Amino acid sequence: MLLLQLRAEVLEANLELVRKGLVLYTFGNVSGVSREQGLIVIKPSGVPYDTMKPEHLVVTDMEGKIVEGDLRPSSDLATHLALYRAFPEIGGVAHSHSEYATAWAQARRPIPCFGTTHADYYHGSVPVTDPMADEEITGDYEMNTGHAIVRTLHKTGAAHVPGILVANHGPFAWGASAMKAAESAAILEYIARIACFTLSINGSSAAIGQALHDKHFLRKHGANSYYGQKKD
Amino acid sequence: MLLLQLRAEVLEANLELVRKGLVLYTFGNVSGVSREQGLIVIKPSGVPYDTMKPEHLVVTDMEGKIVEGDLRPSSDLATHLALYRAFPEIGGVAHSHSEYATAWAQARRPIPCFGTTHADYYHGSVPVTDPMADEEITGDYEMNTGHAIVRTLHKTGAAHVPGILVANHGPFAWGASAMKAAESAAILEYIARIACFTLSINGSSAAIGQALHDKHFLRKHGANSYYGQKKD
Amino acid sequence: MLLLQLRAEVLEANLELVRKGLVLYTFGNVSGVSREQGLIVIKPSGVPYDTMKPEHLVVTDMEGKIVEGDLRPSSDLATHLALYRAFPEIGGVAHSHSEYATAWAQARRPIPCFGTTHADYYHGSVPVTDPMADEEITGDYEMNTGHAIVRTLHKTGAAHVPGILVANHGPFAWGASAMKAAESAAILEYIARIACFTLSINGSSAAIGQALHDKHFLRKHGANSYYGQKKD
Amino acid sequence: MLLLQLRAEVLEANLELVRKGLVLYTFGNVSGVSREQGLIVIKPSGVPYDTMKPEHLVVTDMEGKIVEGDLRPSSDLATHLALYRAFPEIGGVAHSHSEYATAWAQARRPIPCFGTTHADYYHGSVPVTDPMADEEITGDYEMNTGHAIVRTLHKTGAAHVPGILVANHGPFAWGASAMKAAESAAILEYIARIACFTLSINGSSAAIGQALHDKHFLRKHGANSYYGQKKD
């Protein structure tokens, strides 16, 4: 079987969605990529999490052609592929319909940066895509969803975000590995939840100032970061 | 004992309501039907879930006459029967007072289709019945609840919905089997929850466009569906 | 040791508050009464639930004098006593600061009967006491809390309610036994929660009509009730 | 290894944040102080809770110089130190981004005392700091966060509060020990949650009167307290 190690990692990352309460039944999917081999491993479509085994995962090439696997891949495969192609530095993609992130996506509102929890991970708002045109929907819908994400990231100049809201759909998140992508999905849900509660307490809450935003983001990212342990 | 297999399935489906957090104490009930034998199996009234055994379930004919069982059937039996008679394709019915679906029922608001999670299961809004007339309530109340559901589904032309909200009461859901009915109840609660959060974030959130709605519904249903695994 | 059986029941009822998520740390308390012996058993004050044993419970007479027990009784003892004296038919009292019921108490709003979940247990709104006068607070506060409850029940003619909200404080609930009182507390929290969500969806939601209210209440209570199993 | 007993206590207090649902992944931190030895024990930065052992904790002196430990201390260390220096009576400090307390911090609203749950612990509102000046943020940010807390407590005359909201950031809480600090964090989250629900039910809810506020606070604190068991 191909990519035994990556299969195990991707399975574990899919189960992380369950552990963090981000999915119901067969909702959601996580994939991981092997850049060297030009292959990705992704959750099969419509298979329950609690009986999922490494051999159920599907291996495809970077164009989505199945290389190994008896089951159909997640129907969102083409969206994952578009993200892998556009962002060479990411190693994993996670998609869920987690409750609060999906609510913001349905409300078609970018999540303002109301505090440092948000600023620790996103340099700016959590962006939301524009609604897709009808021809994008009736065409190659899942690939066009990926294009809509990439377009929005370019338009907003959102270079440093580990996730996005697809309008009227839900969140996609990513990271250096499949597990990091699942963690990004959990953190995005957390940010979405506290932002919803923030508006509920004060409907005219304002985004934080730039100095605080920069401070927290740069505490965790980049050359002068000092959160966590040193990586030698 | 009659219908051993169906009893086991219906028990399991009732326990699914517990696992998904849809019921408190003896709230809720699920039934399943054997179309061949013209019999249904339903939860007994007011019995706690954690001590429920297959032999506690009640078997009735399609008019609600008890065929086997020492306990009274769920007081909502007549509503289940009305649904089985009106919709020959369904194999199970589930009723709960799950929190968010009940809140929409109490608010007497159909749930607008705010996103693809909803569109994956409902072609249109989640309908809500009109409040029942006093003579329907003081008459054969539970049967009339079933009639109100059927009337609403016909009026709204809601051919493809796996559930409905009974005004000021709570959700009824259904599916091809008792377990599928319980899953429909869990999914309806999920849809109700994220729709409530959506309104909380943006009180003027709008339903999604028809193209996206069709796309997601037809991705999962009908001849050209491509979600999940092929059924041979 | 006195009242071994009642001690066990009251301990179990206190633990039911924990199981249903109604209490944090040492919050809350349940008592039970032996009408024959004129004694009550109540949770000790400030003792954690997870190490509580039957011998930690405190036995007092109907005036609150400790008859057996090394620990101080719950500081709310006098409120329990006032309820036992005013309502000879109740066998248990439960008090919690459960989240949604407390929120309604803090909002000083009776909970309108928005649906049948509520009507199944309360004939009318869930009442809220008037705020207590300063001299009631600085005087025998806990006994006066009991008096405020009794006064409100008489004023609103709320004969058939298993619980009430004490303004700016939280819910008190009761039943035929200590366990039934704890169940009343869990059901009141459920009703409070879905009522809060109902307002969130539709701020001008209206109480249900009298016919539906009567139907559901009388389905479960009184001579013609038909919910649950027959009691012979 | 230094301070074995305190290490065990501080580890347990950090795990209390997990048990009470206050943290996601590596969010949050608790420390404890040995006043006699002039040393504090604090959670390491960015280490997952489920693999944390006593030897991973970091020991520093009261100026933050590492005395023992191979890992970096929590990046919020300087905030803890400022609190220990300003308040000689506290033995532990806890910081989390717990959902509702963080939402109030992000909404930049002090939490009004809506009821007795709040009054049992806070004599007055839960204060919120003023937003920090840019030069405080770009300077010694974590120490200045501590200064902002101390300044706010002095300004509001909030002598008797076991916690505070740092604007656009989240809650800090404290107590006589590390575990008491973690409990203060859990109680603050509970108060924040029910206050949010209170506003949701009645947007013009008012703080409770002074007599009730004093009664509950003094029932639990000071010479005439009578909640809990006598301390001999």
PDB file of C-alpha atoms in Angstrom, chain A residues 21-28 43-47 70-73 75-76 97-100 102-109 132 134 137-139 141-142 167-170 192 196 199-200, chain B residues 16 20 100 113-118 120-121 179 182-184 186-187 190-191 193-195 197-198 200-209 211-212 215-216 219-220 225-230:
ATOM      1  CA  GLY A  21     -16.652  18.324  17.790  1.00  0.00           C
ATOM      2  CA  LEU A  22     -16.385  19.785  14.289  1.00  0.00           C
ATOM      3  CA  VAL A  23     -18.322  17.131  12.387  1.00  0.00           C
ATOM      4  CA  LEU A  24     -21.586  15.169  12.476  1.00  0.00           C
ATOM      5  CA  TYR A  25     -21.853  11.762  10.795  1.00  0.00           C
ATOM      6  CA  THR A  26     -19.810  11.798   7.551  1.00  0.00           C
ATOM      7  CA  PHE A  27     -19.492  15.607   7.363  1.00  0.00           C
ATOM      8  CA  GLY A  28     -16.032  17.053   6.734  1.00  0.00           C
ATOM      9  CA  LYS A  43     -10.873  10.779   3.224  1.00  0.00           C
ATOM     10  CA  PRO A  44     -13.318   8.654   1.220  1.00  0.00           C
ATOM     11  CA  SER A  45     -16.765  10.102   0.545  1.00  0.00           C
ATOM     12  CA  GLY A  46     -19.604   9.348   2.929  1.00  0.00           C
ATOM     13  CA  VAL A  47     -17.768   6.831   5.123  1.00  0.00           C
ATOM     14  CA  ASP A  70     -11.400   1.088  -3.806  1.00  0.00           C
ATOM     15  CA  LEU A  71     -13.632   3.880  -2.568  1.00  0.00           C
ATOM     16  CA  ARG A  72     -14.598   7.214  -4.078  1.00  0.00           C
ATOM     17  CA  PRO A  73     -12.621  10.144  -2.667  1.00  0.00           C
ATOM     18  CA  SER A  75     -16.560  14.978  -3.190  1.00  0.00           C
ATOM     19  CA  ASP A  76     -14.562  18.071  -2.171  1.00  0.00           C
ATOM     20  CA  HIS A  97     -19.200  22.404   8.520  1.00  0.00           C
ATOM     21  CA  SER A  98     -18.285  23.281  12.105  1.00  0.00           C
ATOM     22  CA  GLU A  99     -21.100  25.209  13.697  1.00  0.00           C
ATOM     23  CA  TYR A 100     -19.890  28.749  14.292  1.00  0.00           C
ATOM     24  CA  THR A 102     -20.322  27.787   9.125  1.00  0.00           C
ATOM     25  CA  ALA A 103     -22.681  30.342  10.671  1.00  0.00           C
ATOM     26  CA  TRP A 104     -20.271  33.174   9.752  1.00  0.00           C
ATOM     27  CA  ALA A 105     -19.972  31.703   6.246  1.00  0.00           C
ATOM     28  CA  GLN A 106     -23.762  31.598   6.001  1.00  0.00           C
ATOM     29  CA  ALA A 107     -24.007  35.159   7.316  1.00  0.00           C
ATOM     30  CA  ARG A 108     -21.464  36.118   4.598  1.00  0.00           C
ATOM     31  CA  ARG A 109     -19.436  38.112   7.088  1.00  0.00           C
ATOM     32  CA  MET A 132     -19.938  32.031  -6.655  1.00  0.00           C
ATOM     33  CA  ASP A 134     -24.144  30.441 -11.292  1.00  0.00           C
ATOM     34  CA  ILE A 137     -21.694  26.358  -9.585  1.00  0.00           C
ATOM     35  CA  THR A 138     -23.182  24.463 -12.484  1.00  0.00           C
ATOM     36  CA  GLY A 139     -19.687  23.955 -13.941  1.00  0.00           C
ATOM     37  CA  TYR A 141     -18.193  23.282  -8.800  1.00  0.00           C
ATOM     38  CA  GLU A 142     -15.630  21.873  -6.398  1.00  0.00           C
ATOM     39  CA  ALA A 167     -19.755  31.912   1.463  1.00  0.00           C
ATOM     40  CA  ASN A 168     -22.944  29.963   2.248  1.00  0.00           C
ATOM     41  CA  HIS A 169     -20.906  26.832   2.677  1.00  0.00           C
ATOM     42  CA  GLY A 170     -18.341  26.540   5.474  1.00  0.00           C
ATOM     43  CA  ALA A 192     -15.732  32.074  15.147  1.00  0.00           C
ATOM     44  CA  CYS A 196     -20.248  35.426  17.708  1.00  0.00           C
ATOM     45  CA  LEU A 199     -21.286  40.523  18.915  1.00  0.00           C
ATOM     46  CA  SER A 200     -24.031  39.157  21.122  1.00  0.00           C
TER      47      SER A 200
ATOM     48  CA  GLU B  16     -29.251   7.328  18.611  1.00  0.00           C
ATOM     49  CA  LYS B  20     -26.770  12.781  19.620  1.00  0.00           C
ATOM     50  CA  TYR B 100     -32.699  24.353  18.364  1.00  0.00           C
ATOM     51  CA  CYS B 113     -31.776  27.626   3.551  1.00  0.00           C
ATOM     52  CA  PHE B 114     -28.740  29.648   4.623  1.00  0.00           C
ATOM     53  CA  GLY B 115     -26.134  27.258   3.275  1.00  0.00           C
ATOM     54  CA  THR B 116     -25.039  24.018   1.758  1.00  0.00           C
ATOM     55  CA  THR B 117     -25.340  21.975   4.965  1.00  0.00           C
ATOM     56  CA  HIS B 118     -29.051  22.620   4.724  1.00  0.00           C
ATOM     57  CA  ASP B 120     -27.511  18.825   1.204  1.00  0.00           C
ATOM     58  CA  TYR B 121     -30.691  17.503   2.856  1.00  0.00           C
ATOM     59  CA  MET B 179     -32.064   4.665  12.007  1.00  0.00           C
ATOM     60  CA  ALA B 182     -33.038   9.262  13.835  1.00  0.00           C
ATOM     61  CA  GLU B 183     -30.186  10.574  11.681  1.00  0.00           C
ATOM     62  CA  SER B 184     -32.608  12.982   9.995  1.00  0.00           C
ATOM     63  CA  ALA B 186     -29.876  14.817  14.312  1.00  0.00           C
ATOM     64  CA  ILE B 187     -29.217  16.599  11.020  1.00  0.00           C
ATOM     65  CA  TYR B 190     -27.663  20.679  13.353  1.00  0.00           C
ATOM     66  CA  ILE B 191     -29.252  22.758  10.576  1.00  0.00           C
ATOM     67  CA  ARG B 193     -28.498  25.319  15.317  1.00  0.00           C
ATOM     68  CA  ILE B 194     -26.288  26.856  12.638  1.00  0.00           C
ATOM     69  CA  ALA B 195     -29.268  28.799  11.254  1.00  0.00           C
ATOM     70  CA  PHE B 197     -26.205  31.284  14.955  1.00  0.00           C
ATOM     71  CA  THR B 198     -26.363  32.727  11.433  1.00  0.00           C
ATOM     72  CA  SER B 200     -27.341  35.988  15.567  1.00  0.00           C
ATOM     73  CA  ILE B 201     -24.342  37.128  13.473  1.00  0.00           C
ATOM     74  CA  ASN B 202     -26.380  38.823  10.739  1.00  0.00           C
ATOM     75  CA  GLY B 203     -30.078  39.313  11.379  1.00  0.00           C
ATOM     76  CA  SER B 204     -30.720  39.974   7.695  1.00  0.00           C
ATOM     77  CA  SER B 205     -28.961  36.898   6.359  1.00  0.00           C
ATOM     78  CA  ALA B 206     -30.513  35.733   3.092  1.00  0.00           C
ATOM     79  CA  ALA B 207     -31.252  32.281   1.745  1.00  0.00           C
ATOM     80  CA  ILE B 208     -28.790  30.935  -0.793  1.00  0.00           C
ATOM     81  CA  GLY B 209     -29.366  31.169  -4.536  1.00  0.00           C
ATOM     82  CA  ALA B 211     -28.130  27.269  -8.396  1.00  0.00           C
ATOM     83  CA  LEU B 212     -26.145  26.487  -5.260  1.00  0.00           C
ATOM     84  CA  LYS B 215     -26.197  21.796  -6.883  1.00  0.00           C
ATOM     85  CA  HIS B 216     -25.837  20.552  -3.317  1.00  0.00           C
ATOM     86  CA  ARG B 219     -25.007  16.148  -5.452  1.00  0.00           C
ATOM     87  CA  LYS B 220     -26.537  13.920  -2.770  1.00  0.00           C
ATOM     88  CA  SER B 225     -25.744  12.203  -7.271  1.00  0.00           C
ATOM     89  CA  TYR B 226     -22.049  11.699  -6.638  1.00  0.00           C
ATOM     90  CA  TYR B 227     -21.665  12.008  -2.857  1.00  0.00           C
ATOM     91  CA  GLY B 228     -20.872   8.842  -0.925  1.00  0.00           C
ATOM     92  CA  GLN B 229     -20.113   5.423  -2.369  1.00  0.00           C
ATOM     93  CA  LYS B 230     -21.875   3.851  -5.372  1.00  0.00           C
TER      94      LYS B 230
END
